[in-house]
Coordinates of C-alpha atoms in Angstrom, one line a residue:
M28 CA 117.2 69.7 202.4
L29 CA 114.5 68.8 199.5
P30 CA 111.1 67.6 200.7
P31 CA 110.9 63.8 199.0
G32 CA 109.2 63.0 195.6
L33 CA 108.7 67.1 195.3
L34 CA 109.3 66.4 191.1
R35 CA 109.1 62.9 190.6
T36 CA 112.1 62.2 188.0
A37 CA 112.3 59.0 186.7
P38 CA 115.6 56.9 186.2
L39 CA 116.6 55.6 182.3
H40 CA 117.2 52.2 181.5
G41 CA 120.7 52.0 181.8
E42 CA 121.9 55.7 183.2
T43 CA 124.4 56.4 185.7
T44 CA 123.4 57.2 189.3
L45 CA 125.3 60.6 188.6
S46 CA 123.2 61.0 185.6
L47 CA 120.1 60.4 187.9
I48 CA 121.4 62.8 190.6
C49 CA 121.9 65.6 187.8
R50 CA 118.5 65.5 186.5
I51 CA 116.9 65.2 190.0
A52 CA 119.0 68.7 190.3
S53 CA 118.1 70.5 187.2
R54 CA 114.5 69.7 187.6
Y55 CA 114.7 71.5 191.4
G56 CA 116.9 74.2 189.5
L57 CA 119.3 73.3 191.4
E58 CA 123.3 72.8 190.4
S59 CA 124.7 69.1 190.8
K60 CA 127.0 69.6 192.8
A61 CA 124.5 71.8 195.4
L62 CA 122.3 68.3 195.7
R63 CA 125.4 66.0 195.5
S64 CA 125.7 68.1 199.3
C65 CA 122.6 65.6 200.6
W66 CA 125.2 63.1 200.8
H67 CA 128.7 62.6 202.2
W68 CA 131.6 61.9 200.1
R69 CA 133.8 59.3 200.5
N70 CA 136.5 60.4 198.3
H71 CA 137.0 63.1 195.2
Q72 CA 135.4 63.4 192.1
P73 CA 137.3 61.8 189.5
K74 CA 139.0 64.3 186.7
H75 CA 141.0 64.1 183.3
E76 CA 144.3 65.1 183.8
G77 CA 143.5 68.8 182.0
G78 CA 141.2 68.8 185.7
A79 CA 138.3 69.2 183.7
C80 CA 135.5 66.8 185.7
R81 CA 134.8 62.8 184.3
A82 CA 131.4 62.5 182.5
D83 CA 131.6 58.9 183.1
A84 CA 131.9 58.9 186.8
E85 CA 129.4 57.1 188.5
V86 CA 128.0 57.6 192.0
L87 CA 128.2 54.3 194.8
L88 CA 125.8 55.0 197.5
N89 CA 125.2 53.1 201.1
V90 CA 121.5 52.1 201.9
A91 CA 121.0 55.3 203.2
G92 CA 122.3 56.9 200.8
R93 CA 120.1 55.0 198.0
Q94 CA 117.7 55.6 200.4
L95 CA 118.2 59.2 199.9
L96 CA 118.1 59.2 196.6
S97 CA 114.5 56.9 195.6
G98 CA 113.0 59.9 197.6
L99 CA 114.4 62.6 196.2
C100 CA 113.2 61.4 192.8
G101 CA 109.9 59.9 194.3
V102 CA 110.7 56.1 192.6
E103 CA 110.4 53.5 194.6
E104 CA 113.9 51.1 194.8
G105 CA 113.2 48.2 192.9
V106 CA 112.9 50.7 190.2
L107 CA 115.8 52.2 190.4
A108 CA 117.0 48.9 190.8
R109 CA 116.1 47.7 187.7
A110 CA 116.9 50.6 185.9
L111 CA 120.7 52.1 186.9
P112 CA 123.4 49.2 186.4
S113 CA 125.7 50.3 189.1
W114 CA 122.0 50.3 192.2
G115 CA 123.4 48.7 195.2
Q116 CA 127.3 48.0 194.4
E117 CA 129.2 48.6 197.5
D118 CA 132.5 49.3 198.5
A119 CA 134.3 49.5 201.3
K120 CA 135.2 53.2 201.6
L121 CA 131.0 53.4 202.7
P122 CA 129.8 53.1 205.7
A123 CA 128.2 50.1 207.3
E124 CA 124.2 49.7 206.9
E125 CA 123.5 50.5 210.1
S126 CA 125.2 54.0 210.4
G127 CA 122.0 55.6 209.0
V128 CA 123.8 58.2 207.1
P129 CA 123.6 58.5 203.5
A130 CA 127.3 58.2 202.0
A131 CA 128.5 57.6 198.5
A132 CA 131.8 57.2 196.9
W133 CA 133.3 58.5 193.6
R134 CA 133.8 55.8 190.5
I135 CA 135.1 55.9 187.4
G136 CA 131.5 54.2 185.7
G137 CA 133.8 51.5 182.8
G138 CA 134.9 49.7 186.1
V139 CA 131.8 49.4 187.3
A140 CA 129.2 48.1 184.7
G141 CA 131.6 48.1 181.6
P142 CA 131.2 50.8 178.7
V143 CA 129.9 54.4 179.5
A144 CA 128.4 57.2 176.6
F145 CA 126.3 59.7 176.1
G146 CA 122.5 59.5 175.8
C147 CA 120.9 60.9 173.0
R148 CA 119.2 64.3 174.4
L149 CA 116.7 64.5 172.0
C150 CA 115.1 61.4 173.0
T151 CA 115.6 62.4 176.9
A152 CA 113.7 65.4 175.5
R153 CA 110.9 62.9 174.1
R154 CA 110.6 61.0 177.3
T155 CA 111.1 63.4 179.6
G156 CA 109.4 66.9 178.1
T157 CA 113.0 68.1 179.1
V158 CA 116.5 68.6 176.9
V159 CA 119.2 68.0 179.2
G160 CA 122.5 66.2 179.2
V161 CA 121.9 61.8 179.7
V162 CA 125.2 59.4 180.7
R163 CA 124.7 55.8 180.0
Y164 CA 126.0 51.6 179.8
A165 CA 125.6 51.3 176.5
P166 CA 128.7 48.6 174.7
L167 CA 129.4 49.4 171.3
W168 CA 126.7 47.4 169.1
S169 CA 124.1 49.7 170.6
R170 CA 125.2 53.2 169.9
V171 CA 123.7 54.5 166.6
C172 CA 120.3 56.2 167.7
V173 CA 118.2 55.3 164.6
R174 CA 115.5 58.0 165.8
H175 CA 117.7 60.5 164.8
G176 CA 121.1 59.5 163.4
R177 CA 122.9 59.7 166.2
W178 CA 126.4 57.7 167.0
L179 CA 126.9 58.6 170.5
L180 CA 130.0 58.4 171.5
D181 CA 132.1 57.4 174.7
A182 CA 131.7 58.8 177.8
D183 CA 135.3 58.7 179.4
A184 CA 136.9 61.2 176.8
D185 CA 138.6 64.9 177.5
Q186 CA 136.7 66.3 174.1
P187 CA 133.6 68.0 173.4
H188 CA 131.5 65.6 171.1
E189 CA 128.5 64.0 172.9
Y190 CA 127.8 62.7 169.3
L191 CA 128.3 61.9 165.5
D192 CA 126.0 62.5 163.4
V193 CA 125.5 59.4 160.7
R194 CA 121.7 60.1 159.5
H195 CA 123.3 60.5 155.7
L196 CA 125.3 57.1 156.3
P197 CA 121.6 54.1 156.6
E198 CA 124.7 51.3 157.1
M199 CA 125.2 52.7 160.7
A200 CA 121.6 51.8 161.2
A201 CA 121.3 48.3 159.1
A202 CA 124.2 47.4 161.0
Q203 CA 123.0 48.2 164.7
R204 CA 119.6 46.1 163.2
R205 CA 122.8 43.1 162.2
W206 CA 123.5 42.6 165.0
S207 CA 120.8 41.3 167.0
G208 CA 120.9 38.6 165.3
V209 CA 124.4 38.0 165.1
A210 CA 124.3 37.9 169.1
R211 CA 121.6 35.1 168.6
R212 CA 123.6 33.0 166.2
A213 CA 126.4 33.5 168.6
V214 CA 124.9 32.3 171.5
R215 CA 123.1 29.0 169.3
A216 CA 127.2 28.7 168.8
G217 CA 127.9 28.5 172.8
A218 CA 130.0 32.0 172.3
E219 CA 129.1 34.5 174.3
P220 CA 127.9 38.1 171.8
E221 CA 130.3 40.7 173.4
R222 CA 133.5 38.5 172.5
V223 CA 132.8 37.7 169.1
F224 CA 132.1 41.5 169.0
A225 CA 135.6 42.2 170.8
L226 CA 137.3 39.8 168.8
A227 CA 135.3 41.3 165.5
H228 CA 135.9 44.6 166.8
A229 CA 140.1 44.1 167.2
V230 CA 140.2 42.8 163.8
V231 CA 138.5 45.7 161.8
A232 CA 140.1 48.0 164.4
R233 CA 144.4 46.9 163.2
W234 CA 142.6 47.0 159.3
W235 CA 142.2 50.8 160.1
D236 CA 145.4 51.9 161.3
Q237 CA 146.8 50.5 158.8
A238 CA 144.6 51.9 155.8
L239 CA 146.4 54.8 156.1
R240 CA 148.1 52.7 153.2
W241 CA 145.3 50.7 151.8
E242 CA 145.3 53.2 148.1
R243 CA 142.5 51.4 146.7
E244 CA 140.1 52.2 150.3
T245 CA 137.4 54.8 149.2
I246 CA 134.8 53.8 152.0
W247 CA 135.9 54.8 155.4
P248 CA 137.6 58.0 154.8
R249 CA 134.0 58.9 152.7
R250 CA 132.2 57.8 156.2
L251 CA 135.1 59.6 158.5
H252 CA 134.2 63.1 156.5
Q253 CA 131.0 62.5 156.8
V254 CA 131.0 62.0 160.2
A255 CA 133.3 64.5 161.3
G256 CA 130.9 67.3 159.2
G257 CA 131.9 67.4 155.7
D258 CA 135.5 67.2 155.9
A259 CA 138.4 67.0 159.0
G260 CA 140.5 69.0 156.8
S261 CA 143.3 70.0 159.2
E262 CA 141.9 68.0 162.2
F263 CA 142.0 64.9 160.4
E264 CA 144.4 62.7 162.8
W265 CA 142.2 63.6 165.4
W266 CA 139.1 63.3 163.4
R267 CA 140.2 59.6 162.9
V268 CA 140.7 59.2 166.3
V269 CA 136.9 60.1 167.6
G270 CA 135.2 58.6 164.0
R271 CA 137.2 55.2 164.7
D272 CA 134.3 53.4 166.3
A273 CA 131.2 54.9 164.3
V274 CA 133.1 54.1 160.4
V275 CA 134.2 50.8 161.0
F276 CA 130.9 49.8 162.5
P277 CA 130.0 47.8 159.9
E278 CA 132.3 46.0 159.0
V279 CA 133.1 44.9 163.4
V280 CA 129.7 43.6 162.9
A281 CA 129.8 42.0 159.2
V282 CA 133.1 40.4 160.7
A283 CA 132.0 38.8 163.6
D284 CA 128.6 37.4 161.5
A285 CA 131.5 35.8 159.2
L286 CA 133.8 34.3 162.2
L287 CA 130.4 32.3 163.4
D288 CA 129.8 30.7 160.1
P289 CA 131.0 27.4 160.4
G290 CA 131.6 27.1 156.5
M291 CA 134.0 30.2 157.0
A292 CA 135.7 28.0 159.4
E293 CA 136.2 24.9 156.6
L294 CA 137.7 27.2 154.4
V295 CA 140.1 28.5 157.2
W296 CA 140.7 24.5 157.2
V297 CA 141.2 24.2 153.5
D298 CA 143.7 26.5 153.7
S299 CA 145.9 25.2 156.3
G300 CA 146.4 22.0 154.0
A301 CA 143.6 20.0 156.9
G302 CA 145.7 17.0 157.0
R303 CA 148.6 18.0 155.6
P304 CA 149.9 21.0 157.6
R305 CA 150.9 24.0 155.3
A306 CA 151.8 27.7 155.9
L307 CA 149.0 30.1 155.2
P308 CA 148.7 31.3 151.7
A309 CA 148.2 35.2 150.7
D310 CA 145.8 33.8 148.3
G311 CA 143.6 31.5 150.8
L312 CA 139.8 30.9 150.5
F313 CA 138.9 32.3 153.8
C314 CA 140.7 35.4 153.4
R315 CA 139.3 36.2 149.9
R316 CA 136.1 35.3 150.7
L317 CA 136.1 37.7 153.8
G318 CA 137.1 40.9 151.7
E319 CA 134.5 39.8 149.4
L320 CA 131.8 40.4 152.9
V321 CA 132.8 43.8 153.2
G322 CA 132.8 44.7 150.5
R323 CA 136.5 44.8 149.5
E324 CA 137.2 42.4 147.0
W325 CA 140.9 43.1 147.2
L326 CA 141.3 43.3 150.9
G327 CA 142.1 39.3 150.9
P328 CA 146.3 39.0 150.2
L329 CA 146.5 41.9 152.8
A330 CA 144.6 40.2 155.7
A331 CA 146.2 37.3 155.2
T332 CA 149.6 38.2 155.4
D333 CA 149.1 40.6 158.9
H334 CA 150.5 37.2 160.8
G335 CA 150.8 39.3 163.7
G336 CA 147.0 40.1 163.9
P337 CA 144.2 39.7 165.6
L338 CA 142.1 37.3 162.5
I339 CA 144.9 35.6 162.0
A340 CA 145.4 34.0 165.9
W341 CA 142.0 34.0 165.7
M342 CA 142.8 31.7 161.9
G343 CA 145.3 29.4 164.2
S344 CA 142.7 28.9 166.9
V345 CA 140.0 27.5 164.4
I346 CA 142.8 25.1 163.2
R347 CA 144.6 24.1 166.2
Q348 CA 141.0 22.9 167.8
R349 CA 140.1 20.5 163.8
R350 CA 143.6 19.2 164.5
T351 CA 143.3 18.4 168.2
A352 CA 139.5 17.2 167.7
G353 CA 138.8 14.4 171.0
G354 CA 142.0 15.7 172.8
P355 CA 141.8 16.6 176.0
A356 CA 139.4 19.0 177.4
G357 CA 140.8 22.7 177.3
Y358 CA 143.8 21.8 174.3
A359 CA 143.1 23.7 171.8
D360 CA 143.2 27.5 172.0
D361 CA 140.1 29.5 172.6
P362 CA 139.1 31.3 169.3
W363 CA 137.5 34.1 171.1
W364 CA 140.5 35.4 172.9
V365 CA 142.0 38.3 172.3
R366 CA 145.4 38.9 174.1
R367 CA 145.9 42.1 175.4
E368 CA 148.3 43.5 172.6
H369 CA 145.6 42.7 169.9
Q370 CA 142.9 44.6 171.6
P371 CA 142.3 48.3 170.0
V372 CA 143.2 51.2 172.3
T373 CA 139.8 53.4 173.3
M374 CA 139.3 56.7 172.1
A375 CA 140.3 58.2 175.1
G376 CA 143.5 56.8 175.3
Q377 CA 144.4 57.5 172.4
L378 CA 143.4 61.2 172.6
R379 CA 145.6 61.4 176.1
M380 CA 148.5 60.2 173.3
L381 CA 147.9 62.6 170.9
G382 CA 147.3 65.7 173.8
K383 CA 151.1 64.4 174.8
E384 CA 152.8 64.6 171.5
K385 CA 151.5 67.9 170.5
R386 CA 152.9 69.1 174.1
A387 CA 156.0 67.9 174.1
P388 CA 158.7 70.4 173.3
G389 CA 159.7 69.6 169.8
S390 CA 160.2 66.3 168.2
G391 CA 163.9 64.9 169.1
R392 CA 163.2 62.7 171.8
M393 CA 159.4 61.4 171.7
W394 CA 159.7 58.5 169.6
R395 CA 156.0 59.1 168.7
A396 CA 156.0 63.1 167.8
S397 CA 159.1 62.2 165.2
V398 CA 158.1 59.1 164.2
S399 CA 154.9 58.7 161.7
A400 CA 152.7 57.0 162.5
E401 CA 152.8 54.9 159.3
Q402 CA 156.7 53.5 160.1
R403 CA 155.5 52.9 163.7
M404 CA 152.7 50.8 161.9
L405 CA 155.5 48.9 159.6
I406 CA 157.7 47.8 162.7
T407 CA 155.1 46.9 165.0
R408 CA 153.3 44.7 162.2
E409 CA 156.8 42.9 161.0
I410 CA 156.9 41.8 164.9
E411 CA 153.8 41.0 165.3
S412 CA 154.2 38.8 162.5
A413 CA 157.2 37.5 162.9
E414 CA 155.7 36.5 166.5
E415 CA 153.0 34.7 165.0
Q416 CA 154.9 32.7 162.5
L417 CA 156.9 31.7 165.9
H418 CA 153.7 31.0 167.4
Q419 CA 152.9 28.3 164.7
L420 CA 155.9 26.3 165.4
R421 CA 153.9 25.6 168.6
G422 CA 153.5 22.0 169.0
V423 CA 155.3 21.3 165.5
Q424 CA 157.6 19.0 166.1
T425 CA 155.4 15.5 165.4
G426 CA 155.1 14.1 162.0
P427 CA 157.3 12.8 159.3
T428 CA 160.4 14.2 159.5
A429 CA 160.3 15.8 156.0
D430 CA 157.5 18.5 156.6
V431 CA 158.0 19.0 160.3
A432 CA 162.1 20.7 158.8
E433 CA 160.1 21.5 155.7
Q434 CA 157.4 23.7 158.3
L435 CA 160.3 24.9 160.9
L436 CA 162.6 25.8 158.5
G437 CA 160.1 28.1 156.5
N438 CA 158.7 29.7 159.5
L439 CA 162.2 30.6 160.7
R440 CA 163.7 32.3 158.0
H441 CA 160.7 33.8 157.5
S442 CA 160.7 35.2 160.9
A443 CA 164.4 36.1 160.7
V444 CA 163.9 38.6 157.8
L445 CA 160.6 40.1 159.6
I446 CA 162.8 40.6 162.9
E447 CA 165.5 42.0 160.4
N448 CA 163.2 44.3 158.7
A449 CA 161.7 45.3 162.1
W450 CA 165.4 45.8 162.8
K451 CA 166.4 48.5 160.1
R452 CA 163.3 50.9 160.4
T453 CA 163.8 51.0 164.3
A454 CA 167.1 52.0 163.5
L455 CA 166.4 54.2 161.0
A456 CA 163.6 56.0 162.5
A457 CA 166.2 56.9 164.9
A458 CA 168.6 58.4 163.1
N459 CA 166.2 60.2 161.4
A460 CA 164.5 61.6 164.9
G461 CA 168.3 62.7 165.2
V462 CA 169.8 60.3 167.4
P463 CA 172.8 59.8 167.3
L464 CA 173.7 57.6 164.6
E465 CA 177.3 56.4 167.3
E466 CA 174.6 55.9 169.7
V467 CA 172.3 53.8 167.5
A468 CA 175.1 51.5 166.1
R469 CA 176.0 50.8 170.2
W470 CA 172.7 49.7 170.3
A471 CA 172.5 48.1 167.4
D472 CA 175.7 46.0 167.9
T473 CA 177.5 47.1 164.3
P474 CA 179.6 49.0 163.2
T475 CA 179.2 53.0 162.5
E476 CA 179.9 52.8 159.0
T477 CA 178.5 49.6 158.1
L478 CA 175.0 50.4 159.9
R479 CA 175.8 54.1 157.8
S480 CA 175.5 52.4 154.5
M481 CA 172.8 50.2 155.8
L482 CA 170.4 53.0 156.5
T483 CA 171.6 55.0 153.0
A484 CA 170.6 52.4 150.9
G485 CA 167.5 52.0 153.4
R486 CA 166.8 56.0 152.4
Q487 CA 166.7 55.0 149.1
E488 CA 164.6 52.7 149.1
D489 CA 161.8 54.4 150.8
D490 CA 162.9 57.5 148.2
G491 CA 161.9 55.3 145.5

């Protein structure tokens, strides 16, 4: 056993307990595994599918285990409790307090105290005098190291980079500074800043998925190539996954700010027809103004017609709140709720899917490997748009007969067209992937020759 407090190692704010243990080991000139042998471990260290140890692994300690760590780093337990988010959290795998055995249990950081990211090594060296890796809890809105121009990446993904170089993208640091004011504005409006950010992130991440077919989009490609070292090259798809959250960050903050603006909510109300309900127009004032606020005057119609996305869902909630003002508490939808299907897939999740696609033998039966990202996005968008059209009909059967019938028939007709388009695209994708046309026809409950004619026409339209 090492003499307690031989070398003092102070914790960094928000650091994971495992990160601190690794830094203590480094100061003593030990491998972290050797220092970890001071505790009795109740389970196995979390690893990625490929066998590599997870950088976002976390450690929970019992009372004796926390006392031991305090002695090894020479820091009072009260200081550790304020600095380490996981400090003091209990676990059923750990022995009772009276046992006196220093014990530890492995966990994944994201399930303990929120998102986990790499720390800036240069900042750590400046503060501690040693160049060593640090892992800490950090939400997306705090990922820019302004001093060194770095975007600090999630630590939960199996990839080699700890940060992205954003020194030549001043809008990144500006967005992080701007977020502080947006967060205060959210609190004054009675909203939780993290929920406002989550919704804005969902909105912009959906735009990111659609942006590959936006011919007028020039801002994000420039940023993406910049964070990729100048040119994403042949690894463009990989960099689109790793760089997404950094590249879209300024727009996320701008959207969050806009969604908190009462004036923007008033534009939504005007677009909805106010006292006389109508379908949201493609050239609505709200989406047009939102496009201007993110530096894309052409974006308005694209955002306004994405009926299955989180932005239209938010607009629907705002409208329902206005129309049910003074009604029973809790009747209107929560505008800051992000549906599960609207929540963006994390970088780690996307990289796992990307890896599975590349390892899949051939391209025949793996949907994501045989159907292009653009086609998958179009199918998903049409399904979600139809869903949103139908969702807007909830509670619509009140009022003048003509108004109700007009909205019901219009939305139902639009939903039917969207579903039919998604149906055709899915059949065409399956046939192009090598699935026998007879099987596709059987699943679609359509005569083979009829389906063949439809798909031939569909291919001609796509080629045209």
